[in-house]
Phi, psi and omega in degrees: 000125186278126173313331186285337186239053185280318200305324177290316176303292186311295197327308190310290184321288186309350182274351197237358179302296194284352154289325176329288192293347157308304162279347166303315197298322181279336176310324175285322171286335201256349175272301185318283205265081181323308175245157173295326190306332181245114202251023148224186194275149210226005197197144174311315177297348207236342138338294194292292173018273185296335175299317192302307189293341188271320196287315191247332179262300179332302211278315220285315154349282256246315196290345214261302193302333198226342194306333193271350180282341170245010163274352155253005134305330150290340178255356150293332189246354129281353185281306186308329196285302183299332180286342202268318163297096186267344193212160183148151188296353206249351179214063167199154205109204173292334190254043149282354161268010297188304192281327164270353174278340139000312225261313162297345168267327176293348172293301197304280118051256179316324171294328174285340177274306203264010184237323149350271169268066199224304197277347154301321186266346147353256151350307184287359210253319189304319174292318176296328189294313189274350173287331192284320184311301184293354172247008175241350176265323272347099194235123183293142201277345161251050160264113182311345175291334190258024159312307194292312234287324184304334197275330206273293181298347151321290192306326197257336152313277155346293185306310169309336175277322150266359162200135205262003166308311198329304187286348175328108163082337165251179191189192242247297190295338187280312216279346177270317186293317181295314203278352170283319188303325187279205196246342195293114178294356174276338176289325187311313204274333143338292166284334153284003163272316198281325179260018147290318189283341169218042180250322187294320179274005180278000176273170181294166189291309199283294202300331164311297182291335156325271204296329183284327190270341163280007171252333154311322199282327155295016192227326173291141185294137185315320196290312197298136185244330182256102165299330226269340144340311201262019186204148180251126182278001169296149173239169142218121203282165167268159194262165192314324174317301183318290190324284211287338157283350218239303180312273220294320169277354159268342201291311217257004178279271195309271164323313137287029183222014193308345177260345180328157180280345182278341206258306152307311176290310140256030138277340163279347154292356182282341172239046171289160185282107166256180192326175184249163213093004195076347168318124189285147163279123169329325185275298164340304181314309187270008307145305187281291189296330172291307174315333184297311209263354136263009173342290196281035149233002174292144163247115168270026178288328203243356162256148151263145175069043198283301200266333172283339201275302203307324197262357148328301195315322188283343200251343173286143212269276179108164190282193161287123194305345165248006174229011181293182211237138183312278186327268205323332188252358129351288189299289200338304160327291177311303153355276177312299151012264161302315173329292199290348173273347170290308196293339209276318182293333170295299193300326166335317201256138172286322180305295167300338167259016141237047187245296170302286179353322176268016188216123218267147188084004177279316172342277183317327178270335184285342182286322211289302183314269184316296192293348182295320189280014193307345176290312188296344171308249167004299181278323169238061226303324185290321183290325159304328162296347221259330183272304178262008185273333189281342199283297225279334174274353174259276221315296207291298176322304199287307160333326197252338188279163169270344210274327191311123190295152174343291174319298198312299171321269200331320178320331178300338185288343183304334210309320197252022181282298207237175158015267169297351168279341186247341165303290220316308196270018206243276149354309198272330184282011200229353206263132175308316175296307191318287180316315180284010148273137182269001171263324172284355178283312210278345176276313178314302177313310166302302181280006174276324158305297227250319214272342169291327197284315178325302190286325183302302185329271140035267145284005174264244212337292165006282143341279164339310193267329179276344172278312190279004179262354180312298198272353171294208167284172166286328162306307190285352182266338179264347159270286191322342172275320181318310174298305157338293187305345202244017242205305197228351195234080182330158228247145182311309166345290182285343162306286170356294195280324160330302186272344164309307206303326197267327174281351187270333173282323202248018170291288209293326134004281162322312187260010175244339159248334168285007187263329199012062172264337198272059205295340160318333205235338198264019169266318167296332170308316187271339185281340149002272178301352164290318194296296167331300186311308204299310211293337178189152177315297205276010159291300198299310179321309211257329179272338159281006171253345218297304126175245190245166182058062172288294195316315180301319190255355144291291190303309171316333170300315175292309177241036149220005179288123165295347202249101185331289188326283185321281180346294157326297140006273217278007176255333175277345189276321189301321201297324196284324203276316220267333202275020175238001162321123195190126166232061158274188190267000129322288163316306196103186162259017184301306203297325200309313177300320183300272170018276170340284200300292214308330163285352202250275208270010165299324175324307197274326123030283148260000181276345167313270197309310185293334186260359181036200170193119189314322201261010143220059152265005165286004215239140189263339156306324175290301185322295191316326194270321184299295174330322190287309191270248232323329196275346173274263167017283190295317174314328183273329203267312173266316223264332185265341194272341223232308150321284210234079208292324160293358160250059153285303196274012159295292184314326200259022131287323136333320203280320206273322166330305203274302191281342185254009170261006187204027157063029197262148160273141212306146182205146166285199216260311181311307166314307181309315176286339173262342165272347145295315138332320142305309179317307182284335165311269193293343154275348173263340150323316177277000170279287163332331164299297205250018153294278156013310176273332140337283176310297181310308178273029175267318169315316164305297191306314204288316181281350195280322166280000000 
């Protein structure tokens, strides 16, 4: 073998020794054994065969596979041999030059023997080398990452062999960012195993291993009884220095390239085709999690097509959830996830969230997500929060923005389109772990408020539109009815669950504010019920059904509660059940107790609001409860008096009450409600003057420093 070109040989070779004996073994089976069918030798002929092959091939075999391992022990021990021989018939005459050239073929020889094995033990030291890495990254022993970390030790080997500078200044993380710059999708894919593999140790220890023995225990087969055989379970941690230098050069890599053409690219594999059967494509995979873990600094200003690529995750479909596989419906999860920890990390940034805002149908894929994953409630709780406390907290921001379209806001209402959205949220109002988080109680109360107020909306508009299809033709009225129907008027079922959902929602409302031991929960509770109440007749119904002497215990709340706040509640929630007050046969007897009281306590009521208290009208709270009260007030004057035309002279008997405890000259009850209205009119002018006045000198102050 000629040395210049040994170093390429040799590699190849030691890479090729165990294919060798692969194919000697089959070479050997197809001379014994001709046909498969046949396991002895069945013939004089098929004998000779085998001889042939033992005599001659085998030796030629053994001289290809070991020869370079034992010529330079032969060419050491003739090198010794010709130095060690000073005399002899053999160096003399003509071939006494005969000896130094020997003496240069047994070098060359040994040297090509000693470079031989320089590059064997190489190899060898190189598979330990890449063994130490994968077990200090914790890399799985069928994980395709460590292919990259071998093709990366390759590269600097080689490179060190024409220049010993080479490695200087490189690493794991250079050799990824480079393998990003080209166009080759195998180099993509490639770079994207090493910065998944240390984007992974940049997580906390117990959440690595968390995710890792689930993912083992999911990806092993029912059958395998030794699982622990298919995966290598050393861990050997890095040490902290490492973690945090590595955090800081990918960051300053990575991270600061974020508008990049490499950045783009994977956020654009995120909607790449995956495999068939539905199974996510590798490259997809690690591509969502690098995306993941640079999220809150992604601009979706500056990817195109950024946000339809990021919510494909949420649209993956995945095999069937009832005939899948642990692992398979495991990934679906991860999937779903990482979507929603991407959206969730995006919506930080105002740029990004309204950008997502503008964007039709995310309302809809996250609900879709959250009703899919409704299994995991029950088996897997943590994980399942993991989905739905960030999703209901992106459903409640987008809902809530002005920027957000329309379509989107209406989306919300799917929760209570089929089935499974309305068990999922059902499921939730009922579930104890649910209850003992105060952050999923405070998402739930919100999205359950605007997607119940949403749907009411909704059937008002309905409504609307069916008294205005009235006066059309007949014709235009049997198609607009034929559409409704078919459009808006859900199936009996779903109705069922509909109004369980909502009385089981406006119970539990109701006993988180009036019970008020739980003070985390009962400010959100009374504005709930305010939101509700305001939105329809059959809300107001279901919080006066709820049960008895609800009304008696709103009022109390309202004119003995200590709390500005609380108070306030409860004067809008009173205000929303009187404008909604009626005693037709429509109504019912829910409104008769509203009646009852509001005729008992308006007096005092209003006698508040008329007599104020000086030393707190600088307070935006006071202003605020006043407000509450003059407007439950005007709200009673018109709206119950209008109704019910016989409680004029109740009122204007309070009223007359009211003017001879405070030296007024007599007025009905309507004058009285309109000189409260002012009174409040002018502390909130004076409030406003003197923030306003506030700001100046505060302004002041700042130039005068």
């Amino acid at each position: 073998m000629p040395l210049g070109n040994y170093t390429g040989s040799s590699e190849e070779y030691i890479s090729h020794i165990g294919y060798s004996f692969t194919r000697l073994r089959e070479a050997a089976l197809s001379v014994a054994l001709p046909r498969k069918d046949q396991y002895r030798l069945c013939s004089m002929k098929g004998m000779v065969r085998l001889l042939v092959f033992t005599i001659l091939l085998c030796p030629l075999f053994a001289l290809y596979m070991f020869g370079l391992f034992v010529s330079p022990w032969i060419s050491l021990w003739r090198l010794c041999r010709t130095i060690i021989v000073r005399h002899g018939y053999m160096w003399s005459g003509e071939k006494r030059n005969l000896k130094p050239a020997l003496l240069v073929l047994y070098s060359l020889a040994l040297l090509q023997g000693v470079l031989f094995y320089y590059w064997a033990i190489s190899a060898s030291v190189e598979k330990t080398l890449v063994q130490h890495v994968a077990e200090a990254y914790e890399i799985d022993e069928d994980d395709e990452a460590r292919e990259s970390v071998s093709d990366y030790l390759r590269m600097i080997r080689e490179g060190c062999e024409k220049d010993l500078s080479f490695a200087r200044g490189r690493n794991l993380i250079t050799y990824a960012v480079d393998l990003m710059a080209s166009n080759s999708p195998d180099n993509y894919l490639s770079a994207a195993r090493i910065l998944d593999t240390l984007i992974r140790q940049l997580k906390p220890t117990g959440d690595r291993q968390h995710r890792r023995i689930r993912r083992m225990v999911a990806s092993a087969s029912s059958s395998d009884d030794n699982t622990a055989t298919r995966f290598n379970l050393t861990v050997v941690n890095l040490p902290g220095r490492v973690v945090k230098s590595q955090h800081s050069l990918i960051k300053n890599m990575i991270g600061s390239t974020l508008s990049s053409d490499a950045v783009k690219i994977l956020v654009q594999m995120l909607d790449s085709k995956d495999e068939d059967g539905g199974k996510i494509s590798e490259m997809r995979l690690r591509a969502m999690r690098i995306v993941a873990h640079f999220a809150s600094e992604i601009r979706l200003d500056k990817i195109m097509y950024g946000i339809r690529n990021i919510c494909s995750l949420l649209e993956h479909q995945g095999s069937d959830s009832s005939q899948g596989s642990d692992s398979e419906k495991y990934q679906v999860f991860l999937v779903y996830s990482t979507g929603i920890h991407i959206l969730s990390e995006l919506a930080k940034d105002e740029e990004n969230f309204k950008h997502m805002s503008n964007t039709d149908g995310i309302i809809r894929k996250i609900v879709t997500v959250i009703v899919k994953c409704k299994e995991l409630h029950q088996k897997e709780h943590e994980e399942w929060l993991s989905i739905a406390r960030p999703g209901m907290q992106l459903i409640n921001r987008l809902a809530a923005s002005a920027s957000s379209k329309s379509i989107n806001v209406q989306q919300l209402s799917e929760f209570l389109g089929h089935e499974n959205g309305t068990t999922t949220l059902q499921n939730m109002l009922d579930c104890q772990k649910c209850k003992a988080d105060t952050a999923v109680q405070r998402l739930l109360i919100k999205t359950l408020t605007q997607i119940i107020s949403m749907n009411t909306s909704q059937q008002n508009l309905s409504s609307k539109n069916k008294e205005r299809n009235k006066k059309a033709s007949i014709e235009t009225q049997i198609i607009s009815a034929m559409n409704m129907s078919q459009q808006n008027n859900p199936p009996s079922e779903n109705i069922a669950r509909d109004k369980k959902l909502r009385e089981s929602f406006i119970k539990s409302l109701l006993l988180k504010f009036l019970d008020g031991s739980d003070t985390s929960f009962r400010k959100l509770a009374g504005e709930s019920l305010a939101q509700l109440s305001l939105t329809s007749l059959n809300n107001c119904k279901l919080i006066l059904n709820a049960q008895v002497g609800i009304v008696d215990a709103l009022a109390t709340v309202l004119l003995k509660d200590k709390d500005e706040q609380y108070r306030k509640s409860a004067a809008d929630i009173l205000e929303h059940l009187c404008r909604h007050y009626t005693n037709s046969k429509k109504g019912g007897s829910a409104f008769n107790n509203l009646g009852v009281a509001m005729t008992r306590d308006i007096k005092h009521v209003l006698d508040e609001v008329l007599m104020g208290d000086s030393d707190s009208r600088r307070s935006s709270n006071y202003v605020d409860l006043h407000e509450a009260l003059a407007s439950l007030c005007d709200t009673v004057n018109v709206k119950l008096i209008s109704v019910d035309p016989n409680l004029v002279s109740d009122f204007d008997t309070k009223a007359k009450e009211i003017c001879e405890e405070r030296d007024l000259s007599e007025m009905s009850f309507s004058e009285l409600v309109r000189k409260a209205k002012e009174i409040v009119e002018k502390h909130r002018k004076r409030l406003d003057d003197w923030a306003f006045s506030s700001d100046d000198d505060d302004d002041d102050d700042c130039c005068i420093m």
